[in-house]
């Protein structure tokens, strides 16, 4: 049998030092830094982390100019550590099992239509249009774990600058669920697979982006995630 339309191209993310990482799915965690939960009007003690997804073709290579999305007046940046999985697994129990799934990590941005998210929270509706829109997941090159060990991230800071001004600066150690804990929790809900990406949440300091803004996200020694916002 042949395809009745052209099959879509596989989404890929470049790997530092060479190669392409094929993207199967994009999982994201929200409310994973207490100071960000607070700035959004919540309380991390009573508001546990939540999972949501983006389509695989939302990834955008670092250096791109991203068009200002349709249907929003309030596009926000959320600088995040991204974890790339090389192996699958389900119902994982230990940090060692979770760690064995990791291919590498990257700096990324969970672009958000904040107006849609606020409306969805108010209505108790889904977050898809707030989070899963076109070009909503810009990412830097993935650093392999042997070059950029996850353990070394305990002391690493996530830095987001917009037009050169630092707006997010937080140690990754302030995550509520650590990277292995996120993988364990996700594996209780989904059978994880090679090619899955996980956006691990954003710290405080998120804000609006406008046409012409230049964003850079830096995490430790990982390749930077850079992009700019173009016209709609
Ligand atoms: Mn986020």
Coordinates of C-alpha atoms and ligand atoms in Angstrom, one line a residue:
X1 CA 0.0 0.0 0.0
X2 CA 1.2 3.5 -0.6
X3 CA 0.5 6.7 1.3
X4 CA -2.5 8.6 -0.1
X5 CA -0.9 11.9 0.8
X6 CA 2.8 12.8 1.3
X7 CA 3.7 11.6 4.8
X8 CA 4.8 14.5 7.1
X9 CA 8.5 15.1 7.6
X10 CA 9.9 13.9 11.0
X11 CA 10.6 16.8 13.3
X12 CA 14.3 16.8 14.4
X13 CA 16.5 18.7 16.8
X14 CA 20.3 19.0 16.0
X15 CA 22.7 17.4 18.5
X16 CA 25.8 19.2 19.6
X17 CA 28.8 17.7 17.8
X18 CA 26.6 16.2 15.0
X19 CA 23.5 14.2 14.3
X20 CA 19.8 14.8 14.4
X21 CA 17.4 13.8 17.3
X22 CA 14.1 12.6 15.8
X23 CA 11.2 14.0 17.9
X24 CA 8.3 11.5 18.7
X25 CA 6.3 13.5 21.3
X26 CA 6.7 16.6 23.5
X27 CA 5.7 16.3 27.1
X28 CA 5.8 19.4 29.3
X29 CA 5.4 19.9 33.0
X30 CA 3.8 23.0 34.5
X31 CA 4.0 24.4 38.1
X32 CA 7.4 22.9 38.7
X33 CA 9.1 25.9 40.4
X34 CA 7.4 27.4 43.5
X35 CA 8.3 31.0 42.7
X36 CA 6.7 30.7 39.2
X37 CA 3.5 29.1 40.7
X38 CA 3.4 32.1 43.1
X39 CA 3.9 34.7 40.3
X40 CA 0.9 33.1 38.5
X41 CA -1.2 33.5 41.6
X42 CA -1.0 29.9 42.9
X43 CA 0.4 28.1 45.9
X44 CA 2.9 25.3 45.2
X45 CA 1.8 23.6 48.5
X46 CA -1.7 23.0 47.2
X47 CA -1.1 23.2 43.5
X48 CA 1.0 20.2 42.4
X49 CA 2.9 20.0 39.0
X50 CA 0.8 19.2 36.0
X51 CA 1.5 17.6 32.6
X52 CA 0.5 18.8 29.2
X53 CA 1.8 18.3 25.6
X54 CA 2.8 20.1 22.5
X55 CA 2.8 18.6 19.0
X56 CA 6.2 17.2 17.8
X57 CA 6.3 19.7 14.9
X58 CA 6.2 22.7 17.4
X59 CA 10.0 22.4 17.7
X60 CA 12.0 25.3 16.2
X61 CA 15.8 25.3 15.7
X62 CA 17.8 27.8 17.6
X63 CA 18.5 31.0 15.6
X64 CA 15.1 31.2 14.0
X65 CA 12.8 34.2 13.7
X66 CA 9.4 33.0 15.0
X67 CA 6.3 34.7 13.7
X68 CA 4.2 36.3 16.4
X69 CA 1.4 33.7 16.7
X70 CA -2.2 34.2 15.6
X71 CA -5.0 34.8 18.0
X72 CA -3.2 36.2 21.0
X73 CA -2.2 39.6 22.4
X74 CA -0.1 38.1 25.2
X75 CA 2.7 35.8 24.0
X76 CA 4.9 34.8 26.9
X77 CA 8.4 33.2 27.1
X78 CA 9.2 30.4 29.6
X79 CA 12.8 29.4 29.7
X80 CA 13.2 25.6 30.4
X81 CA 15.6 22.7 30.6
X82 CA 14.5 20.1 28.0
X83 CA 15.3 16.4 28.4
X84 CA 15.6 14.1 25.4
X85 CA 14.9 10.3 25.8
X86 CA 16.9 7.6 24.0
X87 CA 15.1 4.7 25.5
X88 CA 11.5 3.9 26.5
X89 CA 9.9 2.6 29.7
X90 CA 6.7 2.5 31.7
X91 CA 6.0 2.4 35.5
X92 CA 9.6 3.2 36.4
X93 CA 10.4 3.1 40.1
X94 CA 13.9 4.3 40.6
X95 CA 16.0 7.3 39.8
X96 CA 18.5 5.0 38.1
X97 CA 15.9 3.5 35.8
X98 CA 14.7 7.0 34.9
X99 CA 18.3 8.3 34.3
X100 CA 19.0 5.4 31.9
X101 CA 16.3 6.8 29.5
X102 CA 18.1 10.1 29.0
X103 CA 20.0 10.8 25.8
X104 CA 20.8 14.4 26.6
X105 CA 19.5 17.8 27.5
X106 CA 18.9 21.2 25.9
X107 CA 17.9 24.8 26.6
X108 CA 14.4 25.5 25.4
X109 CA 11.4 27.8 25.6
X110 CA 7.8 26.9 26.3
X111 CA 6.1 29.7 24.3
X112 CA 2.7 30.3 25.8
X113 CA -0.4 32.3 24.7
X114 CA -1.0 33.5 28.3
X115 CA -4.4 35.0 27.5
X116 CA -5.6 31.6 26.3
X117 CA -4.1 29.9 29.4
X118 CA -5.9 32.3 31.7
X119 CA -9.2 31.7 30.0
X120 CA -8.7 27.9 30.1
X121 CA -7.9 28.0 33.8
X122 CA -11.0 30.1 34.5
X123 CA -13.2 27.8 32.4
X124 CA -11.6 24.6 33.6
X125 CA -10.9 23.9 29.9
X126 CA -7.9 22.3 28.2
X127 CA -4.6 24.2 27.6
X128 CA -4.0 23.1 24.0
X129 CA -4.4 26.5 22.3
X130 CA -2.4 28.1 25.1
X131 CA 0.6 25.7 24.7
X132 CA 0.4 23.5 21.7
X133 CA 0.5 26.1 18.8
X134 CA 2.8 26.3 15.8
X135 CA 6.5 27.2 16.5
X136 CA 5.8 27.1 20.3
X137 CA 8.9 25.0 21.2
X138 CA 12.2 26.6 20.2
X139 CA 15.2 24.6 21.4
X140 CA 19.0 24.8 21.3
X141 CA 21.1 21.9 20.2
X142 CA 20.9 18.8 22.4
X143 CA 24.0 18.1 24.5
X144 CA 24.6 14.4 25.0
X145 CA 24.7 13.3 28.7
X146 CA 28.3 12.1 28.4
X147 CA 29.3 15.6 27.5
X148 CA 26.8 17.5 29.7
X149 CA 26.1 15.2 32.7
X150 CA 22.6 15.9 34.3
X151 CA 24.2 15.7 37.7
X152 CA 26.3 18.7 37.0
X153 CA 23.0 20.6 36.5
X154 CA 22.3 20.6 40.3
X155 CA 24.4 23.8 40.5
X156 CA 23.5 25.1 37.1
X157 CA 21.4 28.2 36.6
X158 CA 18.7 28.8 33.9
X159 CA 19.1 32.3 32.5
X160 CA 16.7 33.9 30.1
X161 CA 17.5 37.2 28.6
X162 CA 15.3 39.3 26.4
X163 CA 17.1 42.0 24.4
X164 CA 20.1 41.4 26.6
X165 CA 18.2 42.0 29.9
X166 CA 18.2 39.0 32.3
X167 CA 14.6 38.2 33.2
X168 CA 14.9 34.7 34.6
X169 CA 17.8 33.4 36.7
X170 CA 17.2 30.3 38.8
X171 CA 19.1 27.3 40.0
X172 CA 17.8 24.1 38.4
X173 CA 18.0 22.6 41.9
X174 CA 14.8 24.6 42.8
X175 CA 12.6 22.4 40.6
X176 CA 9.8 20.8 42.7
X177 CA 10.1 17.5 40.8
X178 CA 13.7 16.8 39.7
X179 CA 14.4 15.4 36.3
X180 CA 14.3 11.7 37.4
X181 CA 11.2 12.4 39.4
X182 CA 9.5 13.9 36.4
X183 CA 10.4 10.9 34.3
X184 CA 9.1 8.5 37.0
X185 CA 5.8 10.4 37.3
X186 CA 5.3 10.6 33.4
X187 CA 6.0 6.9 33.1
X188 CA 3.1 6.2 35.4
X189 CA 0.8 7.9 32.8
X190 CA 2.4 7.2 29.5
X191 CA 4.7 4.5 28.1
X192 CA 7.7 6.6 27.3
X193 CA 9.5 6.1 24.0
X194 CA 12.8 6.9 22.3
X195 CA 12.4 10.4 20.7
X196 CA 10.3 11.8 23.4
X197 CA 11.2 15.3 24.7
X198 CA 10.3 16.6 28.1
X199 CA 10.1 20.4 28.9
X200 CA 10.7 20.5 32.7
X201 CA 9.0 23.7 33.7
X202 CA 9.9 27.4 34.1
X203 CA 11.0 29.5 37.1
X204 CA 9.8 33.0 38.0
X205 CA 10.3 35.9 35.7
X206 CA 8.1 35.0 32.7
X207 CA 6.8 37.9 30.6
X208 CA 5.4 39.1 27.3
X209 CA 7.3 39.1 24.0
X210 CA 6.7 41.6 21.2
X211 CA 7.7 41.8 17.5
X212 CA 11.5 42.4 17.3
X213 CA 12.4 40.9 20.7
X214 CA 15.5 38.7 20.9
X215 CA 15.4 35.9 23.4
X216 CA 18.3 33.8 24.7
X217 CA 18.1 30.9 27.1
X218 CA 21.3 29.6 28.7
X219 CA 21.7 26.6 31.0
X220 CA 25.2 25.8 32.3
X221 CA 27.4 24.8 29.4
X222 CA 24.6 23.7 27.1
X223 CA 24.3 25.2 23.7
X224 CA 22.1 28.3 23.9
X225 CA 18.6 28.6 22.6
X226 CA 18.2 31.8 20.7
X227 CA 15.3 33.2 18.7
X228 CA 13.6 36.4 17.8
X229 CA 10.0 37.3 17.3
X230 CA 8.8 38.4 13.9
X231 CA 5.6 39.9 12.6
X232 CA 2.4 38.0 12.6
Ligands
LIG1 MN1 6.3 25.9 30.9

